[in-house]
Amino acid sequence: MMISIIIPVYNESLLLPVLLDRLYNSLGAISDFELIFVDDGSTDNSLDLLKARRENDSRIKIIELSRNFGHQAALTAGLENASGDYIAIMDSDLQDPPELLPEMYQILLGGDFDVVSGFREERKEEYARKWLTALFHRIFSKTSGLREIENTGHFSMINRQALDALLSMREKTRYIPGLRSYIGFRQTKIAYHRDERASGKSKMKTSDLFKLAADALFSFSRFPLRVCLWLGITGVIVFFLAGIHVLLSKIMGWAPVGWSTTAISIYFLGSIQLTFLGVLGEYIYRTYRESQNRPVYFIRKKYF
Ligand code: UDP
Ligand code: MG
């Protein structure tokens, strides 16, 4: 039985030696594995470092992407090129402890489960980021209808059958934890403490995180559309009643209905409509991207 471990790398040269040490230590008894590092257009010497390590151990495999395509694309590249019977994905910044891999492997070997994901009991991260992530997870797990997705991230191991299912979903808007949950099969979780990144700054800018959150929300639920619809219907009722009130006021001379009422309703309706158009736009943009059908990534060179 072979394990493929997929690790996206974007300017992580400081951490790679530590990561490799910890990986070798934790995999210990398991000898049949491949480490697939996906170099996502790093501009530091991550790639050289990996190539040097590969000289001594051909189980280190490298996919060099043609430029930076982002975390999800890098993971997809790794998954599509994995040849193991069991396939793990993890970050290269040691936030996902490699020590958990043997435990995940044992669970899958048992045969009762096809997917095991790391469940973050606690995460040590910058306060604002932690809070925003928690908020996203709340909303996403409620709106996507995916089961038990809250507080599980990328760190996971799945078997070949589950991987085939995952890869059969060819969409361009990829939120891998969502896709992994969507396929079903027998899924379980193991709890772990997510540490801070071992060194350096996060390679995902806050704007990247917002983009990822939007991709997840818009590709797994029509909740935003429903909100618009319900608000629209509420608006129709409210403005119908308000209209009657305005007319009566005019006829009976109760209160002056002047320009401020008109201005407020124009501003209010105008901004609501723009917001709704924005929500529609998000879906249309994603539909457009699907129809363009561009590859999710390009590979410059494979070291296999
Ligand atoms: N990463 C990547 N491409 C990117 C950004 C990040 O391959 O454009 C990798 C990065 O090297 C790391 C993983 O994806 O292994 C997660 O990134 P990071 O730790 O910066 O994200 P965070 O944990 O802060 O969400
Ligand atoms: Mg990280």
Short mmCIF file of C-alpha atoms in Angstrom, two decimals, residues 8-9 37-42 47 62-78 81 296-303:
data_model
loop_
_atom_site.label_atom_id
_atom_site.label_comp_id
_atom_site.label_asym_id
_atom_site.label_seq_id
_atom_site.Cartn_x
_atom_site.Cartn_y
_atom_site.Cartn_z
CA PRO A 8 1.68 22.80 -1.87
CA VAL A 9 4.66 25.09 -1.51
CA PHE A 37 5.60 18.87 -3.47
CA VAL A 38 3.73 21.25 -5.74
CA ASP A 39 5.83 24.35 -6.24
CA ASP A 40 3.26 27.05 -6.83
CA GLY A 41 5.51 29.57 -8.56
CA SER A 42 7.80 30.20 -5.60
CA LEU A 47 12.35 24.63 -5.70
CA ILE A 62 8.11 17.77 -7.48
CA ILE A 63 5.57 19.42 -9.72
CA GLU A 64 6.73 22.83 -10.82
CA LEU A 65 3.77 24.97 -11.85
CA SER A 66 4.30 27.59 -14.54
CA ARG A 67 3.39 30.41 -12.15
CA ASN A 68 1.52 31.03 -8.91
CA PHE A 69 -1.97 29.58 -9.30
CA GLY A 70 -3.04 29.54 -5.68
CA HIS A 71 -3.52 26.94 -2.99
CA GLN A 72 -6.54 25.13 -4.48
CA ALA A 73 -4.98 24.83 -7.94
CA ALA A 74 -1.71 23.55 -6.45
CA LEU A 75 -3.58 20.92 -4.46
CA THR A 76 -5.52 19.89 -7.56
CA ALA A 77 -2.26 19.47 -9.49
CA GLY A 78 -0.92 17.25 -6.72
CA ASN A 81 -0.63 13.31 -10.22
CA VAL A 296 -6.86 25.13 -13.43
CA TYR A 297 -3.04 25.17 -13.63
CA PHE A 298 -0.13 24.63 -16.01
CA ILE A 299 2.86 22.45 -15.24
CA ARG A 300 6.30 23.70 -16.26
CA LYS A 301 8.21 20.59 -15.26
CA LYS A 302 7.65 17.38 -13.37
CA TYR A 303 10.36 15.72 -11.33
#
